[in-house]
Tab-separated table of C-alpha atoms and ligand atoms in Angstrom:
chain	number	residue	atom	x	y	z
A	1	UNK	CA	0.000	0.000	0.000
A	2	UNK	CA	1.158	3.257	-0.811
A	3	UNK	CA	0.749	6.203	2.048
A	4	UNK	CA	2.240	8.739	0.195
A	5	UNK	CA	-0.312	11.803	-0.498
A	6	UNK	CA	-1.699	12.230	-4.278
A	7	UNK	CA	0.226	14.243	-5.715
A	8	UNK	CA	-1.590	17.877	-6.161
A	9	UNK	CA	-2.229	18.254	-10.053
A	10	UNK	CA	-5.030	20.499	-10.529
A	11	UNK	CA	-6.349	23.207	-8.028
A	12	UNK	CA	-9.640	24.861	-7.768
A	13	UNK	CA	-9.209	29.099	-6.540
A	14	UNK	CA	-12.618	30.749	-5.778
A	15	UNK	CA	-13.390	33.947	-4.302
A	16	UNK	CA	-16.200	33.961	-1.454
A	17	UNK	CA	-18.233	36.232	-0.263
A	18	UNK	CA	-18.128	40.448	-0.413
A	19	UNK	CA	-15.947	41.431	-3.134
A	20	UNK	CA	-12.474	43.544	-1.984
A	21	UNK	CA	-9.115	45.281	-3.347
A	22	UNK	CA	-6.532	42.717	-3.861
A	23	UNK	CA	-9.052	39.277	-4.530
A	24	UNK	CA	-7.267	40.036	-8.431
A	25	UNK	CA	-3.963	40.029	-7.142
A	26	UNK	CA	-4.325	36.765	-5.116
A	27	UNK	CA	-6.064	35.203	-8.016
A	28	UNK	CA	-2.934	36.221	-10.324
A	29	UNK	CA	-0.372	35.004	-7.637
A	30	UNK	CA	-2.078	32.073	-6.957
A	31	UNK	CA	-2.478	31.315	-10.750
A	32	UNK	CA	1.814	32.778	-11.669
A	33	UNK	CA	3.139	30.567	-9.289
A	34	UNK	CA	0.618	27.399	-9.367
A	35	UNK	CA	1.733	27.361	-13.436
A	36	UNK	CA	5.353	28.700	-13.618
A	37	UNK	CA	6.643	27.403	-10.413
A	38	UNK	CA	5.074	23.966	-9.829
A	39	UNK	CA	3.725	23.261	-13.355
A	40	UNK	CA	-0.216	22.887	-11.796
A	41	UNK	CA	-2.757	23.289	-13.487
A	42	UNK	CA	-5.591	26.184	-12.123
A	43	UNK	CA	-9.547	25.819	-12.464
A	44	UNK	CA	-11.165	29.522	-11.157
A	45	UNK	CA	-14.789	28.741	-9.682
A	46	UNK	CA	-17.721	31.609	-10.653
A	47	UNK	CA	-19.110	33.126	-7.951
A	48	UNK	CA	-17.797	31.581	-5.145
A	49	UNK	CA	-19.396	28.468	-4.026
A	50	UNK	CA	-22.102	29.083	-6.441
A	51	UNK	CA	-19.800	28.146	-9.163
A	52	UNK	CA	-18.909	25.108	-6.855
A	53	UNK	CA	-22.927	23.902	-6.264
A	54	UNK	CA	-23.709	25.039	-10.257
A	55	UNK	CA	-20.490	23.393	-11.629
A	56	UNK	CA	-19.351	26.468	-13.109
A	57	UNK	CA	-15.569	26.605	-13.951
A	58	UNK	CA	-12.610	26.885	-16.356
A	59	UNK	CA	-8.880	27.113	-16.781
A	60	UNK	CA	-6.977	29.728	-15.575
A	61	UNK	CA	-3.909	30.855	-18.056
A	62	UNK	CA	-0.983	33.260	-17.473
A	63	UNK	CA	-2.711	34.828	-20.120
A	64	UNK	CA	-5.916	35.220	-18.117
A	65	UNK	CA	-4.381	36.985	-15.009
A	66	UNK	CA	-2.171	38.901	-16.810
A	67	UNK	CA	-2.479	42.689	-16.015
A	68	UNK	CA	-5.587	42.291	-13.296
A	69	UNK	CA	-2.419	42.933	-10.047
A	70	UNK	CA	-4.023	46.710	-9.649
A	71	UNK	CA	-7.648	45.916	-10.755
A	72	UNK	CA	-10.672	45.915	-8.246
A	73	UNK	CA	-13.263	43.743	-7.907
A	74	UNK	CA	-12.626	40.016	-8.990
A	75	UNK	CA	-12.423	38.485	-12.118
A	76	UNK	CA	-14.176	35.027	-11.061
A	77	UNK	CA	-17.535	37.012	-9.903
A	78	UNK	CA	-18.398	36.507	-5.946
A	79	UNK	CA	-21.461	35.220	-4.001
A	80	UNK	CA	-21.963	36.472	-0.159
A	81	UNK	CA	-25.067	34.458	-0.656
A	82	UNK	CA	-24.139	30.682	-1.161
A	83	UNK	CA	-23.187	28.395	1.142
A	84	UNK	CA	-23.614	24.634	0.345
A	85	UNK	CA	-24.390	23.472	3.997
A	86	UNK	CA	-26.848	25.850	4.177
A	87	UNK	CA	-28.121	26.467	0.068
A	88	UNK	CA	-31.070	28.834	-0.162
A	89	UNK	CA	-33.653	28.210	-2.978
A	90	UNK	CA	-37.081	29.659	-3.407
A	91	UNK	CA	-40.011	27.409	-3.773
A	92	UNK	CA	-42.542	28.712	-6.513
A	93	UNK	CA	-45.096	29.990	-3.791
A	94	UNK	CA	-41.728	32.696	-2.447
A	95	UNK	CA	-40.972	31.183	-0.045
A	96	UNK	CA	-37.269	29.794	0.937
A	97	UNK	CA	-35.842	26.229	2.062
A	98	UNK	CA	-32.428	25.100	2.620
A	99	UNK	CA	-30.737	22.208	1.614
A	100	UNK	CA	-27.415	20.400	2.229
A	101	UNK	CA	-25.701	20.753	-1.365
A	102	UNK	CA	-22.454	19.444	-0.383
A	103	UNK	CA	-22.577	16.141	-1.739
A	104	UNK	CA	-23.114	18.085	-5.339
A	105	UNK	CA	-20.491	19.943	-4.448
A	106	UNK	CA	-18.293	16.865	-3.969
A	107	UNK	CA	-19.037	15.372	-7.404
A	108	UNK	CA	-18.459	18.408	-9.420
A	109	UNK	CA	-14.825	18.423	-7.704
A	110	UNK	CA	-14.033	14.606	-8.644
A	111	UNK	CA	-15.379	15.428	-12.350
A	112	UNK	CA	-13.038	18.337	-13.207
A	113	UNK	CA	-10.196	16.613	-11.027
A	114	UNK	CA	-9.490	19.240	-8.377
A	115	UNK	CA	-7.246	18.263	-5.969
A	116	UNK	CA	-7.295	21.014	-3.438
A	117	UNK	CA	-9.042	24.427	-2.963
A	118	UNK	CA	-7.934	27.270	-3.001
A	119	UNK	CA	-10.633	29.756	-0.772
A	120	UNK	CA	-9.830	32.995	-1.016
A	121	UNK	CA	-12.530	34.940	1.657
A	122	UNK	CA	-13.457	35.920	4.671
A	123	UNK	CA	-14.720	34.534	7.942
A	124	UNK	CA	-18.741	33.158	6.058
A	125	UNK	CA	-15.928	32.162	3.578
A	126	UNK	CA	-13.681	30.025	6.167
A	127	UNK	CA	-16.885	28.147	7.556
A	128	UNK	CA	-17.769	27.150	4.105
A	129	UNK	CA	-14.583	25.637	3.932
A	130	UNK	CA	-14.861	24.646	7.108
A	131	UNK	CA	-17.189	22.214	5.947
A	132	UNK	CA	-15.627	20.889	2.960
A	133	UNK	CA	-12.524	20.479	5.082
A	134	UNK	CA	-14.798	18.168	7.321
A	135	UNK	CA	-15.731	16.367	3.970
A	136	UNK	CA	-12.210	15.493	3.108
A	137	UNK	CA	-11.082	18.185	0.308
A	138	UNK	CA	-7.684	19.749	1.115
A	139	UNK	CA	-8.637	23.651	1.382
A	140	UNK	CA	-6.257	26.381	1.703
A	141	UNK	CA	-7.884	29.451	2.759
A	142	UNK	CA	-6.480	33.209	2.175
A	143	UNK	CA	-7.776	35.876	3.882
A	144	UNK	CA	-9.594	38.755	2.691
A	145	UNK	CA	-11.970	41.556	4.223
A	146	UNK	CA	-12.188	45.462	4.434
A	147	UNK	CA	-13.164	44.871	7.617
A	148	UNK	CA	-9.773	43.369	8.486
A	149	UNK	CA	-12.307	40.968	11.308
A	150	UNK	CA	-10.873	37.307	10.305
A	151	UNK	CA	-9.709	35.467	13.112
A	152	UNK	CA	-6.100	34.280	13.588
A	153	UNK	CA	-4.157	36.812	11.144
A	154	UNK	CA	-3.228	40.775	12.237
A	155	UNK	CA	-4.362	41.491	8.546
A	156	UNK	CA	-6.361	40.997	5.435
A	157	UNK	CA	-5.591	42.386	2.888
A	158	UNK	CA	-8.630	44.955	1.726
A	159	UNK	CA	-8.242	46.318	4.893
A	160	UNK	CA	-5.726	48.629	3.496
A	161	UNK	CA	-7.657	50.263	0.827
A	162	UNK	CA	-10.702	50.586	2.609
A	163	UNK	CA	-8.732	52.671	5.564
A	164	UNK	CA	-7.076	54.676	2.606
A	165	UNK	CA	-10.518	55.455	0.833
A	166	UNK	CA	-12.169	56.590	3.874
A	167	UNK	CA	-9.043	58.851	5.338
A	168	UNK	CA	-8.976	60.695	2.023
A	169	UNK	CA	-12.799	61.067	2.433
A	170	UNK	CA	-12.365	62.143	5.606
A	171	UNK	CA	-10.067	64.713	4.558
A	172	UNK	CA	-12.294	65.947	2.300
A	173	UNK	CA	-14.867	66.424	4.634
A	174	UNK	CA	-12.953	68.051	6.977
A	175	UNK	CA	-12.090	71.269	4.570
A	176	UNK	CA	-15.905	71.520	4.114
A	177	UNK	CA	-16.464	71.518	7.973
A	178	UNK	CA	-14.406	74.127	8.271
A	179	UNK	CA	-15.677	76.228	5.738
A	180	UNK	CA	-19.030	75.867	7.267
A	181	UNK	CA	-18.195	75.497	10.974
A	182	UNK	CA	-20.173	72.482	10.982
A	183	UNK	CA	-19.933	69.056	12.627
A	184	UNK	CA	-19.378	66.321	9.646
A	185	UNK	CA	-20.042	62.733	10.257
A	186	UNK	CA	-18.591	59.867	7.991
A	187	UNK	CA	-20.215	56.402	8.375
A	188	UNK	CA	-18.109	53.733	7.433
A	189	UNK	CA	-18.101	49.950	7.179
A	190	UNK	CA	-16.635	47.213	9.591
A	191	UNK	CA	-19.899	45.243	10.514
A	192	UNK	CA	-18.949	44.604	13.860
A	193	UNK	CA	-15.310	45.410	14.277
A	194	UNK	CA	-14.332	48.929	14.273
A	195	UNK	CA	-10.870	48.686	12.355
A	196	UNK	CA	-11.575	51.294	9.536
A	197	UNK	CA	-13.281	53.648	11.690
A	198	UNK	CA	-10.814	53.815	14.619
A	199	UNK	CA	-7.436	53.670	11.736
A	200	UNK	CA	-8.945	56.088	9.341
A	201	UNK	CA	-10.075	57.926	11.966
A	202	UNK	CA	-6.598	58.049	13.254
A	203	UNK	CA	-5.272	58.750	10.074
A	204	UNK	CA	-7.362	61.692	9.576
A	205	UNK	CA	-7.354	63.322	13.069
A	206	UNK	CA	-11.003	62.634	13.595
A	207	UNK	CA	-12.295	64.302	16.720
A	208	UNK	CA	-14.674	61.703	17.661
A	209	UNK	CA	-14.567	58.269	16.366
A	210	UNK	CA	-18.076	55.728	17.349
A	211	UNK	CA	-16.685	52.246	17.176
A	212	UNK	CA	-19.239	48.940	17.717
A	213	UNK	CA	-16.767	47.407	20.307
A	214	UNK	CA	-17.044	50.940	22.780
A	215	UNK	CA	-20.875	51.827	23.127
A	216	UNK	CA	-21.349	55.698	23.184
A	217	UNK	CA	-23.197	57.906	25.340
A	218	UNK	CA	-24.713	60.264	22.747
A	219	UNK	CA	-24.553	63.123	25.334
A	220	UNK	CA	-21.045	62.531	25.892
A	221	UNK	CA	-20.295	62.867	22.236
A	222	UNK	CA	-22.151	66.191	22.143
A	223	UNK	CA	-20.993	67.282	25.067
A	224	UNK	CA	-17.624	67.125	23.585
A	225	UNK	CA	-18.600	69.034	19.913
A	226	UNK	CA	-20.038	71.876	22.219
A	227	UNK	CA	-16.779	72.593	23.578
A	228	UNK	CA	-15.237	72.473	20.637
A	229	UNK	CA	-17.645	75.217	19.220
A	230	UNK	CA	-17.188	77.135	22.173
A	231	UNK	CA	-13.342	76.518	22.011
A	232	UNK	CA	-13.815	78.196	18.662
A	233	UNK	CA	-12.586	75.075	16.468
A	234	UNK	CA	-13.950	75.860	13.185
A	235	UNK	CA	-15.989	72.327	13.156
A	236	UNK	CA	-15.890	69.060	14.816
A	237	UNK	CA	-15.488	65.670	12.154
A	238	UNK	CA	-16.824	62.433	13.420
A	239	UNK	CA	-15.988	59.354	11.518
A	240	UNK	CA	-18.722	56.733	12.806
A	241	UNK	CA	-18.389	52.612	12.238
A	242	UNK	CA	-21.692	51.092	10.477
A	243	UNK	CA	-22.183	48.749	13.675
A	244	UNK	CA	-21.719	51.471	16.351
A	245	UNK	CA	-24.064	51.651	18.925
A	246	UNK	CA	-24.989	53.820	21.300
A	247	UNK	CA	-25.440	52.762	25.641
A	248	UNK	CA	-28.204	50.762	25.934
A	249	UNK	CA	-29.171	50.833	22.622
A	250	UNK	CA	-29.217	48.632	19.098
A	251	UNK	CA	-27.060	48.235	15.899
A	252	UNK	CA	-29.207	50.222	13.317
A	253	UNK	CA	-29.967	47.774	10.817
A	254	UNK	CA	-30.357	48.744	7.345
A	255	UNK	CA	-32.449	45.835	5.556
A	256	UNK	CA	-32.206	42.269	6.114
A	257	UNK	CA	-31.440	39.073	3.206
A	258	UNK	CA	-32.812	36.262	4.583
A	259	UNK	CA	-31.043	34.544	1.235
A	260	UNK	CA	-28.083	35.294	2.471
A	261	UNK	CA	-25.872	33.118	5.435
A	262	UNK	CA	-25.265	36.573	7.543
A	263	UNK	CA	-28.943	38.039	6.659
A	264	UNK	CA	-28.184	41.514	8.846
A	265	UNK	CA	-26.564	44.658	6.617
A	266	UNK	CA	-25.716	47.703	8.891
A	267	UNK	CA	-26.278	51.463	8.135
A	268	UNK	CA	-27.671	54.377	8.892
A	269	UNK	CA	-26.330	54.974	12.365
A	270	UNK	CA	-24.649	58.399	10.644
A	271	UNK	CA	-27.919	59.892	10.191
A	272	UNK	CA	-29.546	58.724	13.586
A	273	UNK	CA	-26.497	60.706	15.595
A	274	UNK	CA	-26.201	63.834	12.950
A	275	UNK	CA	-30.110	64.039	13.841
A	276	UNK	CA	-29.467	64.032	17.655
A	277	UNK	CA	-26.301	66.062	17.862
A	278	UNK	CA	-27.795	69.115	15.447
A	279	UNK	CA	-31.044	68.958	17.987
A	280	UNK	CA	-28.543	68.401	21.308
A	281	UNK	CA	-25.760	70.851	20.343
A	282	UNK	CA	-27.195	73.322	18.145
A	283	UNK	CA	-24.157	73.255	15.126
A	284	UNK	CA	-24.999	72.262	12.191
A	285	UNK	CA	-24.466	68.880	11.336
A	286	UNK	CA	-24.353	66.552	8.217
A	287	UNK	CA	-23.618	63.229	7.404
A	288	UNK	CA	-21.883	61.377	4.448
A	289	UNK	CA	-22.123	57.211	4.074
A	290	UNK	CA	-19.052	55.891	2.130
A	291	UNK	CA	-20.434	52.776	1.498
A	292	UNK	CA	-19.267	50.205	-1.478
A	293	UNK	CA	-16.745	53.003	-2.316
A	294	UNK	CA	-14.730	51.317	0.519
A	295	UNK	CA	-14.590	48.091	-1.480
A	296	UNK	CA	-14.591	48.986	-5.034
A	297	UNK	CA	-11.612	50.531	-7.392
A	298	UNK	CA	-7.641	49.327	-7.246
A	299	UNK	CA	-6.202	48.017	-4.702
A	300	UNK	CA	-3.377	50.249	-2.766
A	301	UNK	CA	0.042	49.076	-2.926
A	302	UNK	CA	0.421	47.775	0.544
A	303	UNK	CA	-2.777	45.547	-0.228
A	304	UNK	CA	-1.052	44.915	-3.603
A	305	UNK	CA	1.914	43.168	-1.866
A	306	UNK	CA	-0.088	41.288	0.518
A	307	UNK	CA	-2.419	39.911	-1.767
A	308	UNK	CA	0.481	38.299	-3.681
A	309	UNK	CA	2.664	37.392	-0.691
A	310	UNK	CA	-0.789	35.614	0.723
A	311	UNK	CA	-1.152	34.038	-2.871
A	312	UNK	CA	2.391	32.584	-3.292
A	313	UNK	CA	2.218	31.152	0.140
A	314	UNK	CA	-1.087	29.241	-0.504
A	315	UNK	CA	0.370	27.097	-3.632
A	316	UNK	CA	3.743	26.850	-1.184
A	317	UNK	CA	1.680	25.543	1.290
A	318	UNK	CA	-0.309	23.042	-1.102
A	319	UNK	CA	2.744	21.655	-2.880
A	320	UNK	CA	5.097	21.224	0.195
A	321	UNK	CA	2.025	18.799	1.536
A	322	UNK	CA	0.369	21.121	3.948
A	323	UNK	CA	-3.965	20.559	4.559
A	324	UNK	CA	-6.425	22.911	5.490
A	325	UNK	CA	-4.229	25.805	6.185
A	326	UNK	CA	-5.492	29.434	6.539
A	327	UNK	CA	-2.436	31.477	5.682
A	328	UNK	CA	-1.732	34.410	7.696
A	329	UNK	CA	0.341	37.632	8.868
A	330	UNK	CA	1.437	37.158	12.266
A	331	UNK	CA	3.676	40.276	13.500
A	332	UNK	CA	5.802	41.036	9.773
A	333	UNK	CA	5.830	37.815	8.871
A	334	UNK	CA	3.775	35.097	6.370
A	335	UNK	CA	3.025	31.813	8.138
A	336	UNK	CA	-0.192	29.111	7.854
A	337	UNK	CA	-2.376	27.934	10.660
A	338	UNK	CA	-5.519	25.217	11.280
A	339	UNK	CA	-7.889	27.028	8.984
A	340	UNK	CA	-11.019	25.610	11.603
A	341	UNK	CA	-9.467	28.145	13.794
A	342	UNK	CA	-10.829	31.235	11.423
A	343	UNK	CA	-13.731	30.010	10.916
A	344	UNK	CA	-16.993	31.956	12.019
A	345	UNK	CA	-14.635	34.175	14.525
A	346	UNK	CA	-14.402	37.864	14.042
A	347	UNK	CA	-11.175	39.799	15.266
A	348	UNK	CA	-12.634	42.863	17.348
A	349	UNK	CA	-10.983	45.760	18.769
A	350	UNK	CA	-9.914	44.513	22.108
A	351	UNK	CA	-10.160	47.670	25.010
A	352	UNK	CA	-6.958	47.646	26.002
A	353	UNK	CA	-5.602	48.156	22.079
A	354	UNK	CA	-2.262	50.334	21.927
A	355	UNK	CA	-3.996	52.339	19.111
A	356	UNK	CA	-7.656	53.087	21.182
A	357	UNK	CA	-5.254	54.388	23.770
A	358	UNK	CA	-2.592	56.396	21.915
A	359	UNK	CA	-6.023	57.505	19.890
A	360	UNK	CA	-7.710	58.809	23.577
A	361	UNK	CA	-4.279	60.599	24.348
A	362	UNK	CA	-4.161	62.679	21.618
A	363	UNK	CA	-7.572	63.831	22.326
A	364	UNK	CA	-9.997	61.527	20.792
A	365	UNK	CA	-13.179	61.066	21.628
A	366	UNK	CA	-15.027	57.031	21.852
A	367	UNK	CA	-18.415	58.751	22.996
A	368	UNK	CA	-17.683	57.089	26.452
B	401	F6P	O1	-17.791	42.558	4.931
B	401	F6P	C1	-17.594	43.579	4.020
B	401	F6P	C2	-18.756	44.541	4.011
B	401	F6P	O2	-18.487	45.566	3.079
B	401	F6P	C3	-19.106	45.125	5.371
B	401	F6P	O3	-18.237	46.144	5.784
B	401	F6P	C4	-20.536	45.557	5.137
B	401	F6P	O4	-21.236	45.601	6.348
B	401	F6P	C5	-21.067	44.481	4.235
B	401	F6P	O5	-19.940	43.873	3.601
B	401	F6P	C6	-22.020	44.978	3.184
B	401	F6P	O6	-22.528	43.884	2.489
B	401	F6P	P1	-23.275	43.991	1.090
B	401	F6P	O7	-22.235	44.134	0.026
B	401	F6P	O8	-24.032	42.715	1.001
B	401	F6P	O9	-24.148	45.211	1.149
């Protein structure tokens, strides 16, 4: 009998959930040194695990990654909505059921010959592969989010670009404010981490940043743009995470998918504290939600790098015989770990953070 692990041949990549800077960069890295380094060849799944449960897939060239390093978005199409465990369909009266899909799953990856996945997504992501990984199929897992929440790595890359787009917004803003002595708010995303409100807040010299992890005492946080005014700063900018909430109170939700695996989609928390501190304070107050802007466009370089250091590492991985790794940062390094460990764990903002305190001692406000 021979113990000796198949050799890998052919590798599935597919890209899971929200879309982010850098999935194209991954997808090339993946695909550069899967085909030039190891002579493998690369299937990309469509949409995630939808491509997976549909059987939709085809070859990846050099040819076909060639030039996407800076370009947003990702060439293979996403689904935030799909996964097999748990697969969604609507019966003909509306109404949804689930079903296990997995077994399909399983078939269409014997069929085209995959060896090993390659999942490149965040924490839904992980527990999708979580589940294959239970099944058998080697999966190597990369991680991605603007939210920089995964479990078990100090970055994703996404995280990067996001906290760029919304510090030049905030700069932006902040001339405005000043023109018109106003207080600006700046919703961002993060679900429930506060990463790209409390860096680009940073970043930007935000006088009050609302993060989901410290709930804020509205009063407080007017409290403190009243003495600005009466200080006679010129306006008071307050960058505010999509999952903030206030003492006491809720998340504000904006809808809810029931289609989808995480049905809950924050936002409008902006508007509900511009409302209260124009009516508490008296100044002038507007509000600006950044939204998909955070995720769309190209990727910045430092996401660039990451994305293809992350994407190198997962064929290393593969080929030097490693299963079910998630790879990682861990302090300024590249290394892999259990990928069971990511999955369905967010990374919050934990109280005692070195940046929430240097933040406080330069003057910033948490509303509490
Ligand atoms: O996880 C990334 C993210 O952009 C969150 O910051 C945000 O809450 C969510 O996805 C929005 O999801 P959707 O694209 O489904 O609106």
């Amino acid at each position: 009998m021979n113990d000796q692990p198949k050799r890998i041949q052919r590798i599935g990549v597919l890209t899971g959930g929200g879309d982010c800077p850098g999935l194209n960069a991954v997808i090339r890295a993946v695909t550069k040194t899967a085909i030039y380094k190891h002579n493998l060849e690369v299937l990309g799944i469509q949409d995630g695990f939808l491509g997976l449960v549909q059987n939709r897939m085809h070859p990846l060239t050099e040819h076909d990654v060639s030039g996407i390093l800076t370009l947003g978005g990702t060439i293979l199409g996403t689904s935030n909505k799909c996964d097999p465990a748990r697969y969604v369909t609507k019966k003909p009266d509306g109404t949804l059921e689930t079903h296990d899909v997995t077994d399909r799953c399983l078939e269409h990856l014997a069929i085209n010959h995959i060896d090993a996945l390659v999942v490149i997504g965040g924490d839904g992501t992980m527990s999708g592969a979580a589940n294959f990984v239970r099944r058998g199929v080697n999966c190597i897992g990369v991680p991605k989010t603007i939210d920089n929440d995964l479990a078990g790595t100090d970055i994703t890359f996404g995280f990067a670009t996001a906290r760029y787009v919304a510090t030049m917004a905030l700069d932006r803003i902040h001339t405005t404010a000043a023109s018109h002595h106003r207080a600006m708010i700046v919703e961002v995303m993060g679900r429930n981490a506060g990463w790209i409100a409390l860096e680009s807040g940073i970043a930007s010299g935000s006088d009050v940043v609302l993060i989901p992890e410290i709930p804020f005492d509205i009063q407080k946080v007017a409290d403190y743009v009243t003495a600005r005014s009466r200080k006679g700063r010129s306006c008071s900018i307050l960058c505010v995470s999509e999952g903030a909430r206030p003492l006491d109170g809720k998340q504000v939700v904006n809808h809810v998918d029931p289609t989808s695996p995480d049905p809950i989609r924050l936002g409008g928390v902006g508007k509900v504290v511009a409302d209260q501190i124009e009516q508490m304070t008296g100044v002038e107050t507007r509000t600006t939600v950044l939204g998909h802007i955070q995720r769309g466009g190209t990727p910045v370089p430092e996401d660039r790098v990451l994305a293809t250091q992350f994407g190198h590492a997962a064929i290393e991985a593969l080929t030097s015989g490693k299963r079910n790794r998630l790879i990682v940062m861990r302090g300024r390094g590249v290394t892999d770990i259990d990928i069971l460990e990511a999955a369905d764990k967010q990374r919050t903002i934990t109280l005692d953070h070195p940046l929430l305190t240097a933040a406080r001692h330069v003057g910033t406000s948490f509303g509490d």
